[in-house]
PDB file of C-alpha atoms in Angstrom:
ATOM      1  CA  UNK G  57      -0.293  13.522 -16.404  1.00 66.00           C
ATOM      2  CA  UNK G  58      -3.058  11.280 -15.095  1.00 76.00           C
ATOM      3  CA  UNK G  59      -2.186   9.216 -12.105  1.00 91.00           C
ATOM      4  CA  UNK G  60      -3.505   5.744 -11.404  1.00 95.00           C
ATOM      5  CA  UNK G  61      -7.209   5.510 -12.126  1.00 95.00           C
ATOM      6  CA  UNK G  62      -9.650   2.851 -10.993  1.00 97.00           C
ATOM      7  CA  UNK G  63     -13.229   2.031 -11.858  1.00 97.00           C
ATOM      8  CA  UNK G  64     -15.818   1.832 -10.578  1.00 97.00           C
ATOM      9  CA  UNK G  65     -15.549   3.932  -7.432  1.00 95.00           C
ATOM     10  CA  UNK G  66     -18.125   1.948  -5.529  1.00 96.00           C
ATOM     11  CA  UNK G  67     -19.778  -1.386  -6.132  1.00 96.00           C
ATOM     12  CA  UNK G  68     -22.448  -3.388  -4.333  1.00 98.00           C
ATOM     13  CA  UNK G  69     -22.809  -7.110  -5.015  1.00 97.00           C
ATOM     14  CA  UNK G  70     -24.493 -10.066  -3.354  1.00 97.00           C
ATOM     15  CA  UNK G  71     -22.901 -13.285  -2.161  1.00 97.00           C
ATOM     16  CA  UNK G  72     -22.046 -15.706  -4.930  1.00 97.00           C
ATOM     17  CA  UNK G  73     -21.821 -13.070  -7.635  1.00 98.00           C
ATOM     18  CA  UNK G  74     -18.755 -12.216  -9.661  1.00 98.00           C
ATOM     19  CA  UNK G  75     -17.090  -8.806  -9.948  1.00 98.00           C
ATOM     20  CA  UNK G  76     -14.505  -7.157 -12.208  1.00 98.00           C
ATOM     21  CA  UNK G  77     -12.488  -4.144 -11.121  1.00 98.00           C
ATOM     22  CA  UNK G  78     -10.363  -2.100 -13.491  1.00 98.00           C
ATOM     23  CA  UNK G  79      -7.150  -0.150 -13.210  1.00 98.00           C
ATOM     24  CA  UNK G  80      -5.189   2.123 -15.530  1.00 97.00           C
ATOM     25  CA  UNK G  81      -1.602   2.685 -14.435  1.00 96.00           C
ATOM     26  CA  UNK G  82       0.202   5.984 -14.273  1.00 95.00           C
ATOM     27  CA  UNK G  83       1.596   7.059 -17.616  1.00 94.00           C
ATOM     28  CA  UNK G  84       4.892   5.301 -18.334  1.00 91.00           C
ATOM     29  CA  UNK G  85       4.381   2.556 -15.767  1.00 94.00           C
ATOM     30  CA  UNK G  86       4.350  -1.094 -16.796  1.00 94.00           C
ATOM     31  CA  UNK G  87       3.751  -2.954 -13.529  1.00 94.00           C
ATOM     32  CA  UNK G  88       0.440  -3.229 -11.703  1.00 95.00           C
ATOM     33  CA  UNK G  89      -0.184  -4.584  -8.223  1.00 95.00           C
ATOM     34  CA  UNK G  90      -3.501  -5.170  -6.487  1.00 97.00           C
ATOM     35  CA  UNK G  91      -4.164  -4.885  -2.754  1.00 97.00           C
ATOM     36  CA  UNK G  92      -7.152  -5.547  -0.542  1.00 97.00           C
ATOM     37  CA  UNK G  93      -7.708  -3.200   2.389  1.00 94.00           C
ATOM     38  CA  UNK G  94     -10.275  -4.340   4.912  1.00 94.00           C
ATOM     39  CA  UNK G  95     -11.795  -1.695   7.164  1.00 90.00           C
ATOM     40  CA  UNK G  96      -9.301  -0.579   9.798  1.00 87.00           C
ATOM     41  CA  UNK G  97      -6.472  -2.691   8.387  1.00 91.00           C
ATOM     42  CA  UNK G  98      -3.416  -2.194   6.251  1.00 93.00           C
ATOM     43  CA  UNK G  99      -3.512  -3.231   2.595  1.00 95.00           C
ATOM     44  CA  UNK G 100      -2.831  -6.890   1.842  1.00 96.00           C
ATOM     45  CA  UNK G 101      -1.044  -7.863  -1.377  1.00 95.00           C
ATOM     46  CA  UNK G 102      -3.157  -9.882  -3.811  1.00 97.00           C
ATOM     47  CA  UNK G 103      -0.945 -10.171  -6.905  1.00 95.00           C
ATOM     48  CA  UNK G 104       1.313  -8.314  -9.281  1.00 93.00           C
ATOM     49  CA  UNK G 105       1.382  -8.193 -13.075  1.00 94.00           C
ATOM     50  CA  UNK G 106       4.314  -7.383 -15.315  1.00 92.00           C
ATOM     51  CA  UNK G 107       4.600  -8.024 -19.042  1.00 92.00           C
ATOM     52  CA  UNK G 108       1.064  -9.416 -18.992  1.00 94.00           C
ATOM     53  CA  UNK G 109       2.004 -12.197 -16.580  1.00 93.00           C
ATOM     54  CA  UNK G 110       1.229 -12.725 -12.916  1.00 93.00           C
ATOM     55  CA  UNK G 111       4.637 -12.402 -11.264  1.00 90.00           C
ATOM     56  CA  UNK G 112       3.779 -12.753  -7.594  1.00 88.00           C
ATOM     57  CA  UNK G 113       0.764 -13.757  -5.598  1.00 92.00           C
ATOM     58  CA  UNK G 114      -0.215 -13.212  -1.991  1.00 92.00           C
ATOM     59  CA  UNK G 115      -2.283 -15.527   0.212  1.00 93.00           C
ATOM     60  CA  UNK G 116      -5.532 -15.208  -1.673  1.00 97.00           C
ATOM     61  CA  UNK G 117      -7.651 -18.069  -3.035  1.00 97.00           C
ATOM     62  CA  UNK G 118      -8.054 -18.876  -6.705  1.00 96.00           C
ATOM     63  CA  UNK G 119     -11.376 -17.015  -6.675  1.00 97.00           C
ATOM     64  CA  UNK G 120      -9.180 -13.946  -7.119  1.00 98.00           C
ATOM     65  CA  UNK G 121      -7.769 -13.706 -10.628  1.00 97.00           C
ATOM     66  CA  UNK G 122      -6.432 -10.985 -12.818  1.00 97.00           C
ATOM     67  CA  UNK G 123      -5.245  -9.918 -16.189  1.00 97.00           C
ATOM     68  CA  UNK G 124      -2.926  -7.339 -17.673  1.00 97.00           C
ATOM     69  CA  UNK G 125      -3.482  -5.976 -21.157  1.00 97.00           C
ATOM     70  CA  UNK G 126      -0.887  -4.871 -23.724  1.00 96.00           C
ATOM     71  CA  UNK G 127      -1.498  -1.224 -22.763  1.00 95.00           C
ATOM     72  CA  UNK G 128      -0.532  -2.181 -19.164  1.00 96.00           C
ATOM     73  CA  UNK G 129      -4.035  -1.686 -17.747  1.00 97.00           C
ATOM     74  CA  UNK G 130      -5.290  -4.437 -15.509  1.00 98.00           C
ATOM     75  CA  UNK G 131      -8.405  -6.154 -14.220  1.00 98.00           C
ATOM     76  CA  UNK G 132      -9.089  -7.899 -10.946  1.00 98.00           C
ATOM     77  CA  UNK G 133     -11.810 -10.548 -10.998  1.00 98.00           C
ATOM     78  CA  UNK G 134     -13.372 -12.093  -7.927  1.00 98.00           C
ATOM     79  CA  UNK G 135     -15.702 -15.085  -8.297  1.00 97.00           C
ATOM     80  CA  UNK G 136     -18.201 -16.535  -5.835  1.00 97.00           C
ATOM     81  CA  UNK G 137     -18.167 -13.438  -3.646  1.00 98.00           C
ATOM     82  CA  UNK G 138     -18.197 -13.840   0.122  1.00 97.00           C
ATOM     83  CA  UNK G 139     -19.208 -11.308   2.748  1.00 97.00           C
ATOM     84  CA  UNK G 140     -15.556 -11.192   3.789  1.00 97.00           C
ATOM     85  CA  UNK G 141     -14.565  -9.861   0.366  1.00 98.00           C
ATOM     86  CA  UNK G 142     -16.050  -6.487   1.304  1.00 98.00           C
ATOM     87  CA  UNK G 143     -13.110  -4.104   1.275  1.00 97.00           C
ATOM     88  CA  UNK G 144     -11.355  -1.273  -0.498  1.00 95.00           C
ATOM     89  CA  UNK G 145      -9.426  -2.663  -3.466  1.00 97.00           C
ATOM     90  CA  UNK G 146      -6.363  -0.656  -4.339  1.00 96.00           C
ATOM     91  CA  UNK G 147      -4.384  -0.735  -7.529  1.00 96.00           C
ATOM     92  CA  UNK G 148      -0.781   0.445  -7.592  1.00 95.00           C
ATOM     93  CA  UNK G 149       1.513   0.967 -10.532  1.00 94.00           C
ATOM     94  CA  UNK G 150       5.273   1.218 -10.826  1.00 91.00           C
ATOM     95  CA  UNK G 151       8.038   1.079 -13.400  1.00 89.00           C
ATOM     96  CA  UNK G 152       9.522  -2.389 -13.349  1.00 83.00           C
ATOM     97  CA  UNK G 153       9.904  -4.715 -10.380  1.00 75.00           C
ATOM     98  CA  UNK G 154      12.836  -3.157  -8.505  1.00 71.00           C
ATOM     99  CA  UNK G 155      12.192  -2.890  -4.771  1.00 63.00           C
ATOM    100  CA  UNK G 156      13.187   0.785  -4.594  1.00 66.00           C
ATOM    101  CA  UNK G 157      10.730   1.919  -7.258  1.00 76.00           C
ATOM    102  CA  UNK G 158       7.794   3.811  -5.842  1.00 82.00           C
ATOM    103  CA  UNK G 159       4.365   2.297  -6.213  1.00 89.00           C
ATOM    104  CA  UNK G 160       1.705   4.905  -6.978  1.00 92.00           C
ATOM    105  CA  UNK G 161      -1.739   4.074  -5.681  1.00 94.00           C
ATOM    106  CA  UNK G 162      -5.128   4.771  -7.152  1.00 94.00           C
ATOM    107  CA  UNK G 163      -8.103   5.963  -5.089  1.00 93.00           C
ATOM    108  CA  UNK G 164      -9.503   2.445  -4.847  1.00 95.00           C
ATOM    109  CA  UNK G 165     -12.777   0.676  -5.500  1.00 96.00           C
ATOM    110  CA  UNK G 166     -15.028   0.167  -2.491  1.00 96.00           C
ATOM    111  CA  UNK G 167     -16.692  -3.255  -2.811  1.00 98.00           C
ATOM    112  CA  UNK G 168     -19.611  -4.128  -0.557  1.00 98.00           C
ATOM    113  CA  UNK G 169     -20.913  -7.700  -0.566  1.00 97.00           C
ATOM    114  CA  UNK G 170     -24.384  -8.178   0.900  1.00 96.00           C
TER     115      UNK G 170
ATOM    116  CA  UNK E 234       7.938 -14.120   6.030  1.00 83.00           C
ATOM    117  CA  UNK E 235       8.070 -10.362   5.896  1.00 88.00           C
ATOM    118  CA  UNK E 236       6.115  -8.402   8.485  1.00 94.00           C
ATOM    119  CA  UNK E 237       5.676  -4.834   9.739  1.00 96.00           C
ATOM    120  CA  UNK E 238       4.526  -3.848  13.213  1.00 96.00           C
ATOM    121  CA  UNK E 239       3.318  -0.344  14.013  1.00 94.00           C
ATOM    122  CA  UNK E 240       2.626   1.190  17.368  1.00 81.00           C
ATOM    123  CA  UNK E 241      -0.868   0.802  18.719  1.00 75.00           C
ATOM    124  CA  UNK E 242      -3.143   3.677  17.870  1.00 81.00           C
ATOM    125  CA  UNK E 243      -4.958   5.971  17.581  1.00 94.00           C
ATOM    126  CA  UNK E 244      -2.707   8.919  18.382  1.00 95.00           C
ATOM    127  CA  UNK E 245      -4.248  12.235  19.402  1.00 97.00           C
ATOM    128  CA  UNK E 246      -2.111  15.377  19.613  1.00 97.00           C
ATOM    129  CA  UNK E 247      -2.498  19.110  19.896  1.00 97.00           C
ATOM    130  CA  UNK E 248      -1.270  21.311  17.067  1.00 97.00           C
ATOM    131  CA  UNK E 249       2.506  21.963  17.194  1.00 97.00           C
ATOM    132  CA  UNK E 250       3.158  18.865  19.302  1.00 97.00           C
ATOM    133  CA  UNK E 251       5.968  16.423  18.486  1.00 97.00           C
ATOM    134  CA  UNK E 252       4.976  13.222  16.705  1.00 97.00           C
ATOM    135  CA  UNK E 253       6.545   9.786  16.816  1.00 97.00           C
ATOM    136  CA  UNK E 254       4.966   6.693  15.281  1.00 97.00           C
ATOM    137  CA  UNK E 255       6.996   3.566  15.881  1.00 97.00           C
ATOM    138  CA  UNK E 256       7.552   0.972  13.188  1.00 97.00           C
ATOM    139  CA  UNK E 257       9.603  -2.220  13.322  1.00 97.00           C
ATOM    140  CA  UNK E 258       9.989  -4.848  10.647  1.00 96.00           C
ATOM    141  CA  UNK E 259      11.054  -8.401   9.946  1.00 94.00           C
ATOM    142  CA  UNK E 260      12.442  -9.197   6.514  1.00 89.00           C
ATOM    143  CA  UNK E 261      15.135 -11.144   4.756  1.00 80.00           C
ATOM    144  CA  UNK E 262      17.914  -9.246   3.077  1.00 78.00           C
ATOM    145  CA  UNK E 263      17.848  -5.469   2.825  1.00 82.00           C
ATOM    146  CA  UNK E 264      14.325  -4.235   2.181  1.00 89.00           C
ATOM    147  CA  UNK E 265      13.311  -0.772   1.094  1.00 89.00           C
ATOM    148  CA  UNK E 266      11.177   0.989   3.694  1.00 93.00           C
ATOM    149  CA  UNK E 267       8.281   3.370   3.166  1.00 94.00           C
ATOM    150  CA  UNK E 268       5.782   5.514   4.993  1.00 97.00           C
ATOM    151  CA  UNK E 269       2.437   6.013   3.264  1.00 96.00           C
ATOM    152  CA  UNK E 270      -0.356   8.374   4.323  1.00 97.00           C
ATOM    153  CA  UNK E 271      -4.066   7.895   3.673  1.00 93.00           C
ATOM    154  CA  UNK E 272      -6.403  10.843   4.014  1.00 91.00           C
ATOM    155  CA  UNK E 273     -10.116  10.177   4.559  1.00 85.00           C
ATOM    156  CA  UNK E 274     -11.763   8.735   1.477  1.00 79.00           C
ATOM    157  CA  UNK E 275      -8.553   8.655  -0.528  1.00 82.00           C
ATOM    158  CA  UNK E 276      -5.955   6.136  -1.642  1.00 84.00           C
ATOM    159  CA  UNK E 277      -2.428   5.864  -0.326  1.00 92.00           C
ATOM    160  CA  UNK E 278       0.203   8.515  -0.946  1.00 93.00           C
ATOM    161  CA  UNK E 279       3.898   7.930  -0.488  1.00 94.00           C
ATOM    162  CA  UNK E 280       5.176  10.185   2.291  1.00 97.00           C
ATOM    163  CA  UNK E 281       8.844   9.181   2.342  1.00 96.00           C
ATOM    164  CA  UNK E 282      11.159   6.267   1.717  1.00 93.00           C
ATOM    165  CA  UNK E 283      14.618   4.897   2.476  1.00 93.00           C
ATOM    166  CA  UNK E 284      16.337   2.219   0.463  1.00 89.00           C
ATOM    167  CA  UNK E 285      19.392   1.299   2.563  1.00 90.00           C
ATOM    168  CA  UNK E 286      20.617   1.277   6.135  1.00 92.00           C
ATOM    169  CA  UNK E 287      21.161   4.702   7.767  1.00 95.00           C
ATOM    170  CA  UNK E 288      19.289   6.492   4.981  1.00 96.00           C
ATOM    171  CA  UNK E 289      16.962   9.234   6.199  1.00 97.00           C
ATOM    172  CA  UNK E 290      13.784   9.839   4.258  1.00 97.00           C
ATOM    173  CA  UNK E 291      12.107  13.204   4.637  1.00 97.00           C
ATOM    174  CA  UNK E 292       9.136  15.069   3.221  1.00 97.00           C
ATOM    175  CA  UNK E 293       6.756  17.816   4.406  1.00 95.00           C
ATOM    176  CA  UNK E 294       8.542  18.023   7.768  1.00 97.00           C
ATOM    177  CA  UNK E 295       8.280  14.270   8.385  1.00 98.00           C
ATOM    178  CA  UNK E 296      11.435  12.201   8.818  1.00 98.00           C
ATOM    179  CA  UNK E 297      12.317   8.538   9.291  1.00 98.00           C
ATOM    180  CA  UNK E 298      15.724   6.847   9.519  1.00 98.00           C
ATOM    181  CA  UNK E 299      16.383   3.271   8.338  1.00 97.00           C
ATOM    182  CA  UNK E 300      17.923   1.537  11.360  1.00 96.00           C
ATOM    183  CA  UNK E 301      19.053  -1.951  10.433  1.00 93.00           C
ATOM    184  CA  UNK E 302      20.503  -2.739  13.862  1.00 94.00           C
ATOM    185  CA  UNK E 303      17.115  -2.227  15.507  1.00 95.00           C
ATOM    186  CA  UNK E 304      15.048  -3.132  12.386  1.00 95.00           C
ATOM    187  CA  UNK E 305      13.111   0.094  12.826  1.00 97.00           C
ATOM    188  CA  UNK E 306      11.831   2.994  10.709  1.00 98.00           C
ATOM    189  CA  UNK E 307      10.109   5.348  13.143  1.00 98.00           C
ATOM    190  CA  UNK E 308       8.213   8.337  11.744  1.00 98.00           C
ATOM    191  CA  UNK E 309       8.772  11.736  13.375  1.00 98.00           C
ATOM    192  CA  UNK E 310       7.604  15.302  12.925  1.00 98.00           C
ATOM    193  CA  UNK E 311       8.627  18.190  15.106  1.00 97.00           C
ATOM    194  CA  UNK E 312       5.407  20.206  14.930  1.00 96.00           C
ATOM    195  CA  UNK E 313       2.190  18.650  13.662  1.00 97.00           C
ATOM    196  CA  UNK E 314      -0.667  20.528  12.047  1.00 97.00           C
ATOM    197  CA  UNK E 315      -4.388  19.825  11.912  1.00 96.00           C
ATOM    198  CA  UNK E 316      -3.933  18.987   8.224  1.00 95.00           C
ATOM    199  CA  UNK E 317      -1.661  16.067   9.196  1.00 97.00           C
ATOM    200  CA  UNK E 318      -4.670  14.166  10.541  1.00 96.00           C
ATOM    201  CA  UNK E 319      -4.738  10.927   8.568  1.00 96.00           C
ATOM    202  CA  UNK E 320      -3.846   7.243   8.753  1.00 95.00           C
ATOM    203  CA  UNK E 321      -0.142   6.463   8.467  1.00 97.00           C
ATOM    204  CA  UNK E 322       1.170   3.123   7.185  1.00 97.00           C
ATOM    205  CA  UNK E 323       4.672   1.779   7.462  1.00 97.00           C
ATOM    206  CA  UNK E 324       5.616  -0.649   4.684  1.00 95.00           C
ATOM    207  CA  UNK E 325       8.512  -2.614   3.344  1.00 92.00           C
ATOM    208  CA  UNK E 326       9.413  -4.010  -0.029  1.00 88.00           C
ATOM    209  CA  UNK E 327      11.846  -6.885  -0.026  1.00 79.00           C
ATOM    210  CA  UNK E 328      14.675  -7.169  -2.517  1.00 70.00           C
ATOM    211  CA  UNK E 329      15.577 -10.678  -1.458  1.00 63.00           C
ATOM    212  CA  UNK E 330      14.115 -12.225  -4.588  1.00 58.00           C
ATOM    213  CA  UNK E 331      11.823 -15.194  -4.700  1.00 54.00           C
ATOM    214  CA  UNK E 332       8.222 -14.981  -3.635  1.00 49.00           C
ATOM    215  CA  UNK E 333       8.577 -11.827  -1.539  1.00 50.00           C
ATOM    216  CA  UNK E 334      10.174  -9.757  -4.250  1.00 61.00           C
ATOM    217  CA  UNK E 335       8.248  -6.688  -5.393  1.00 72.00           C
ATOM    218  CA  UNK E 336       5.207  -6.711  -3.131  1.00 85.00           C
ATOM    219  CA  UNK E 337       4.634  -4.154  -0.394  1.00 91.00           C
ATOM    220  CA  UNK E 338       4.016  -5.487   3.100  1.00 93.00           C
ATOM    221  CA  UNK E 339       2.115  -3.008   5.280  1.00 96.00           C
ATOM    222  CA  UNK E 340       1.652  -2.472   8.964  1.00 96.00           C
ATOM    223  CA  UNK E 341      -1.834  -2.162  10.379  1.00 94.00           C
ATOM    224  CA  UNK E 342      -1.839   1.636  10.244  1.00 95.00           C
ATOM    225  CA  UNK E 343      -1.889   4.349  12.900  1.00 96.00           C
ATOM    226  CA  UNK E 344      -4.693   6.894  13.032  1.00 95.00           C
ATOM    227  CA  UNK E 345      -3.418  10.377  13.834  1.00 96.00           C
ATOM    228  CA  UNK E 346      -5.798  13.104  14.948  1.00 96.00           C
ATOM    229  CA  UNK E 347      -4.459  16.612  15.517  1.00 97.00           C
ATOM    230  CA  UNK E 348      -6.617  19.120  17.408  1.00 96.00           C
ATOM    231  CA  UNK E 349      -6.259  22.911  17.082  1.00 95.00           C
TER     232      UNK E 349
END
C-alpha cells in the first residue's frame, strides 16, 4: 500500500517564475491538505481539498492556488515566486474532514527560489 | 485563533535519560491533539494522538495526556535512545467548525538530540 507520494523531490526556480507541485494521497483517502514548512519552523496550513473543492484556506496570498482531481490527487501552484517561498512543501491526506482522522504526510517537495 | 506553543529547544540528552517536551495550546471547543516526529530529510510521522480530555496517547514508549484544565499535551518518554533523535511537533486539529475545522496547527518544533 503506497503512502502519500509527492513530486518532484527537489525544485529550483528563480523569482517571478511559476511552479506546480503534485501529490498522490494514500490509497483510500479522499482529502488532501497542503502545508508550507520554512526552515526551522513548524508546518503552516495552506489549504485543504475535499470533493474537488477548496474547503479551507490558511493565511496565504492568492498566488497560492490548488486543484484536486477526480482520483483525489492534487496540485499546488505558486505564481510570481518570491525568495520567501523557499520551503519544504508537505502534502497530507486523510479520509474525510473529521478532526480525529489522522493526516498522513508525504516526504515533501523542497522548493528553492533564487 | 488556534495556536500551539512548545518548549524552547533544542534538547540534548544522554541515552536512557527521561524526556519531557512541553506543549500548551489555545483553541476553541475540544480539539484533537497530536505529536508528530520528523526524522532528518523525511516528512512528518504521527507519533501519538488524543481526541478528548484525559485521553492518553502512547506509542513506541512515548506518552502524552490531554489535559484540558491546563490546556497541555506534554510528551514524555522514560528512557530515550539515540534513534529517538529527531524534531518533535505538537499539533492540534479543531473540531469547532467554521474556518478552523480540519486544518492542523503546529508548534514550532523541538529538536531532540540523544547522545550514546
